[in-house]
Short mmCIF file of C-alpha atoms in Angstrom, two decimals:
data_model
loop_
_atom_site.label_atom_id
_atom_site.label_comp_id
_atom_site.label_asym_id
_atom_site.label_seq_id
_atom_site.Cartn_x
_atom_site.Cartn_y
_atom_site.Cartn_z
CA MET Q 1 106.50 81.48 113.42
CA ILE Q 2 104.61 84.66 114.25
CA ARG Q 3 103.33 86.56 111.23
CA ARG Q 4 104.02 90.26 111.22
CA LYS Q 5 101.41 92.69 110.04
CA GLU Q 6 102.57 94.36 106.84
CA PHE Q 7 102.75 98.14 107.10
CA ILE Q 8 103.21 98.78 103.40
CA GLN Q 9 101.18 100.63 100.84
CA SER Q 10 99.02 98.09 98.99
CA SER Q 11 100.19 99.42 95.61
CA LEU Q 12 103.78 98.52 96.52
CA LYS Q 13 102.95 94.90 97.37
CA GLU Q 14 103.16 93.97 93.69
CA LEU Q 15 106.75 95.19 93.34
CA CYS Q 16 109.84 93.00 93.59
CA TYR Q 17 111.38 93.39 97.03
CA TYR Q 18 114.90 93.30 95.52
CA CYS Q 19 114.81 95.40 92.33
CA GLY Q 20 111.45 97.22 92.34
CA ASN Q 21 110.19 95.70 89.07
CA TYR Q 22 106.78 94.04 88.79
CA ALA Q 23 106.61 90.99 91.09
CA ASP Q 24 105.32 87.90 89.32
CA THR Q 25 106.55 85.29 91.84
CA ARG Q 26 107.19 85.02 95.57
CA ASP Q 27 110.50 84.29 97.29
CA HIS Q 28 110.41 82.13 100.43
CA ILE Q 29 112.17 83.33 103.55
CA PRO Q 30 114.16 81.26 104.46
CA PRO Q 31 114.70 79.58 101.09
CA LYS Q 32 113.05 76.17 100.79
CA VAL Q 33 116.35 74.65 99.64
CA LEU Q 34 117.69 75.17 103.17
CA LEU Q 35 114.73 73.33 104.72
CA ASP Q 36 113.57 69.73 104.63
CA SER Q 37 110.00 68.59 104.09
CA PRO Q 38 107.49 69.00 105.52
CA TYR Q 39 107.77 72.76 105.30
CA PRO Q 40 106.21 74.95 107.99
CA ASN Q 41 102.66 76.01 107.16
CA ASP Q 42 103.51 79.61 107.90
CA LEU Q 43 106.67 79.90 105.79
CA GLU Q 44 107.08 83.58 104.94
CA SER Q 45 107.42 84.82 101.37
CA ILE Q 46 107.94 88.19 99.75
CA PRO Q 47 106.98 89.55 96.32
CA CYS Q 48 109.74 89.00 93.80
CA CYS Q 49 110.25 89.17 90.04
CA TRP Q 50 111.14 85.99 88.15
CA GLN Q 51 114.65 87.27 87.29
CA CYS Q 52 115.64 87.99 90.90
CA ASN Q 53 114.02 84.81 92.21
CA ASN Q 54 115.81 82.68 89.60
CA ARG Q 55 119.16 84.41 90.18
CA PHE Q 56 118.95 83.90 93.94
CA SER Q 57 117.87 80.26 93.55
CA LYS Q 58 121.25 79.36 92.03
CA ASP Q 59 123.09 81.00 94.93
CA GLU Q 60 120.80 79.30 97.45
CA GLU Q 61 121.49 75.88 95.88
CA TYR Q 62 125.23 76.61 95.99
CA ALA Q 63 125.00 77.58 99.67
CA ALA Q 64 122.94 74.47 100.52
CA VAL Q 65 125.48 72.15 98.85
CA LEU Q 66 128.45 73.95 100.42
CA ILE Q 67 126.94 73.87 103.91
CA GLU Q 68 126.05 70.18 103.62
CA CYS Q 69 129.56 69.28 102.40
CA ILE Q 70 131.15 71.17 105.29
CA LYS Q 71 128.67 69.73 107.78
CA GLN Q 72 129.28 66.15 106.63
CA GLN Q 73 133.00 66.75 105.95
CA SER Q 74 132.58 65.12 102.54
CA THR Q 75 132.23 66.08 98.89
CA ASN Q 76 131.16 62.54 97.99
CA ILE Q 77 127.47 62.61 97.08
CA LYS Q 78 126.93 59.33 98.93
CA GLY Q 79 128.38 60.89 102.10
CA LEU Q 80 125.79 63.66 102.16
CA ASN Q 81 122.68 63.15 104.32
CA ARG Q 82 120.18 65.54 102.75
CA PRO Q 83 118.34 64.00 99.77
CA LYS Q 84 117.52 67.49 98.52
CA VAL Q 85 121.25 68.32 98.24
CA GLN Q 86 121.95 65.01 96.51
CA GLU Q 87 119.17 65.84 94.03
CA ILE Q 88 120.66 69.28 93.37
CA ILE Q 89 124.07 67.74 92.64
CA ASN Q 90 122.53 65.09 90.36
CA HIS Q 91 120.67 67.83 88.48
CA SER Q 92 123.69 70.21 88.34
CA PRO Q 93 126.93 68.20 88.65
CA TYR Q 94 129.02 71.29 87.80
CA LEU Q 95 127.86 72.79 91.08
CA LEU Q 96 129.84 70.26 93.11
CA ASN Q 97 133.02 71.26 91.24
CA SER Q 98 132.33 74.89 92.07
CA VAL Q 99 131.76 73.98 95.73
CA CYS Q 100 134.97 71.94 95.84
CA LYS Q 101 136.91 75.03 94.72
CA SER Q 102 135.43 76.92 97.69
CA ILE Q 103 136.59 74.37 100.25
CA GLU Q 104 139.95 74.40 101.99
CA TYR Q 105 141.40 72.06 104.59
CA ASP Q 106 143.10 72.80 107.89
CA LEU Q 107 146.15 70.96 109.23
CA PHE Q 108 143.90 68.23 110.65
CA GLY Q 109 142.09 67.62 107.36
CA HIS Q 110 138.87 69.37 108.40
CA MET Q 111 137.01 71.26 105.69
CA TYR Q 112 136.17 74.91 105.90
CA ILE Q 113 134.91 77.59 103.54
CA SER Q 114 137.69 79.45 101.77
CA THR Q 115 137.89 83.16 102.52
CA ASN Q 116 138.36 83.65 98.76
CA ASP Q 117 134.87 82.35 98.02
CA SER Q 118 133.24 85.35 96.37
CA ARG Q 119 129.77 83.74 96.34
CA PHE Q 120 129.54 83.34 100.09
#
């Protein structure tokens, strides 16, 4: 990945990219939950406040579980290949129920993301 030079006023580097409040964490781009270890050495990150970073983390976990379920055509935790997604489901079992509500099936039994899924 090629790093871009930042053309931003140095005083603004400490502000949350999303809401403009003081940035006390950094948000990885792309989110680490969508990647498997080992992570790239040059993984980009942006300044972010704890509230925004935490709020987005829940949505990123949801997206990772949903994508893996669709990819593997299974909502059974044992049928999912990514250990990180299995760990997320073990830590937050309610998340799988939420994902299951976002999945629909075509006439051939293939899963797809419902167009009514407001989180996606």
